mmCIF file of C-alpha atoms in Angstrom:
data_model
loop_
_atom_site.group_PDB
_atom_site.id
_atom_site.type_symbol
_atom_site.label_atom_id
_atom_site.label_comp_id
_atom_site.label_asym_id
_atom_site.label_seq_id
_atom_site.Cartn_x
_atom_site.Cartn_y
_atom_site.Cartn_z
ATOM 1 C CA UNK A 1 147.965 82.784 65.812
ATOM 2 C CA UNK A 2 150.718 84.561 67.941
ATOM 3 C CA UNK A 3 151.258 84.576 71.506
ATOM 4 C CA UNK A 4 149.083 88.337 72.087
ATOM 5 C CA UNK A 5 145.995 87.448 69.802
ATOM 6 C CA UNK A 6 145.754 84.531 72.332
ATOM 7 C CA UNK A 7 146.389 86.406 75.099
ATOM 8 C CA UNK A 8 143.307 89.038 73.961
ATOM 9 C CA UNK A 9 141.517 85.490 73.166
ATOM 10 C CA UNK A 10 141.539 84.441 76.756
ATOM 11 C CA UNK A 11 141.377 88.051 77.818
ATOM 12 C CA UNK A 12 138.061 88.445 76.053
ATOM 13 C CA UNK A 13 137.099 84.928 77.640
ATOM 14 C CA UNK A 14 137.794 85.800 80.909
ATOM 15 C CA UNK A 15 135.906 89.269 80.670
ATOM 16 C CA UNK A 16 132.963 87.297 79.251
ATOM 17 C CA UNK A 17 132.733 84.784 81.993
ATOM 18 C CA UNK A 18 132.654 88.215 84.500
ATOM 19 C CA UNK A 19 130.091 89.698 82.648
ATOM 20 C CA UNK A 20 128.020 86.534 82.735
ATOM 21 C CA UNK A 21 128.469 86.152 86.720
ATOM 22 C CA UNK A 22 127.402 89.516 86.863
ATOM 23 C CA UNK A 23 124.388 88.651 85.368
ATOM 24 C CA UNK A 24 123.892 85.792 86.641
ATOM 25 C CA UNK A 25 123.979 88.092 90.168
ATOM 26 C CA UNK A 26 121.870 90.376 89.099
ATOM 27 C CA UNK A 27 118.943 87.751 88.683
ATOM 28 C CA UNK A 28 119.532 86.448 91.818
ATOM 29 C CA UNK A 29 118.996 90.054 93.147
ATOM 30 C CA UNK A 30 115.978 90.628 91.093
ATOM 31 C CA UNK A 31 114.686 86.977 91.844
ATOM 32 C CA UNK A 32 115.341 88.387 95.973
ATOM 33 C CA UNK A 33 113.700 91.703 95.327
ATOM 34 C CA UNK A 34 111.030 89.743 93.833
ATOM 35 C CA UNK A 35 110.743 87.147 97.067
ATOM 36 C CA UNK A 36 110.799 90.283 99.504
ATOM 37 C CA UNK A 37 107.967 91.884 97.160
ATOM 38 C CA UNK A 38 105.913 89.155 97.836
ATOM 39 C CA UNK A 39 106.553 88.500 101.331
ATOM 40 C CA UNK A 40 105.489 92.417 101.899
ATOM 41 C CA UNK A 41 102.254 91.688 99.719
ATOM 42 C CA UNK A 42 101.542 88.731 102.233
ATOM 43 C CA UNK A 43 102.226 90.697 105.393
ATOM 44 C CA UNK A 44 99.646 93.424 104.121
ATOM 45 C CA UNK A 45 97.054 90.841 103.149
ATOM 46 C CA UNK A 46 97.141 89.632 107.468
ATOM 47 C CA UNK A 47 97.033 93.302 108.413
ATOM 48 C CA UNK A 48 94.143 93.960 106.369
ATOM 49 C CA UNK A 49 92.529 90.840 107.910
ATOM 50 C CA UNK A 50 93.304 91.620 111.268
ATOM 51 C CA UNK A 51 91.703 95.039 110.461
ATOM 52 C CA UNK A 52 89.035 93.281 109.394
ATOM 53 C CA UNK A 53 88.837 90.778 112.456
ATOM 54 C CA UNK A 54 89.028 94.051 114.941
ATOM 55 C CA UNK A 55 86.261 95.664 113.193
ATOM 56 C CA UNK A 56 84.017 92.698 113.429
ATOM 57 C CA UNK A 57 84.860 92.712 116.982
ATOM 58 C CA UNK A 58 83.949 96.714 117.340
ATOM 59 C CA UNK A 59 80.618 95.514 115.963
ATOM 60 C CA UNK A 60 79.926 93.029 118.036
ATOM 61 C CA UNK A 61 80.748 95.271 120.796
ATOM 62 C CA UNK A 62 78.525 97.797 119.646
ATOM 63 C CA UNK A 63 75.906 94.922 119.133
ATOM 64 C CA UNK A 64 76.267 93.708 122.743
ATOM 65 C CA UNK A 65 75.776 97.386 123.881
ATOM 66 C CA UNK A 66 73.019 98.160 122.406
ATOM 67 C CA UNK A 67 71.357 94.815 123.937
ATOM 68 C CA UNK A 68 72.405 95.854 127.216
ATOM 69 C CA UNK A 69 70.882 99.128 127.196
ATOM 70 C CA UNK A 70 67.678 97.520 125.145
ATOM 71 C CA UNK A 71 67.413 95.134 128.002
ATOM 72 C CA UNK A 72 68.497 96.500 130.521
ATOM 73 C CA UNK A 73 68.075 100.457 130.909
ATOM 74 C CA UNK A 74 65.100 100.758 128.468
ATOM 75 C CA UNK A 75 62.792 98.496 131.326
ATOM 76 C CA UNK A 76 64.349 100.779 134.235
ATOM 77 C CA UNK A 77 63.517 103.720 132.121
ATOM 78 C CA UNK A 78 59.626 102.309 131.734
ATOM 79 C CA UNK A 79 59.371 101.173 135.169
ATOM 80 C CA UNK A 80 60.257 105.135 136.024
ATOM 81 C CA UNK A 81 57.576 106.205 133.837
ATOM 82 C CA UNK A 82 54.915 104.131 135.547
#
């Protein structure tokens, strides 16, 4: 084998070892991508629970108002009629 075919030998070697890091990279990057996906996923999950939470509490308020004015203004309104 003479001196060039080894040098295009280790050449190709060399190039091959870059192309594999570049892979190797580029999974890392997807595997990332993949992580942040997930983390997004997560952080829309709590929204949609807090959503959740603050529309229970809306109905509770609701609830509570409609006790109050049950309880409250609905005997003043009778007591007027009498």
């Amino acid at each position: 084998m003479s001196v060039d075919a080894l040098a295009l030998s280790v050449d190709a070697l060399v190039l091959s070892v870059d192309a594999l890091a570049l892979s190797v990279n580029t999974l890392a990057l997807l595997v990332d991508t993949l992580a942040l996906s997930v983390n997004a996923l997560a952080l829309s999950v709590d929204t949609l629970a807090l959503s959740v939470d603050t529309m229970a509490l809306l109905v509770d308020t609701l609830a509570l108002q409609v006790k109050r004015f049950v309880y409250t203004i609905v005997p003043i309104q009778r007591e007027k009629d009498v």
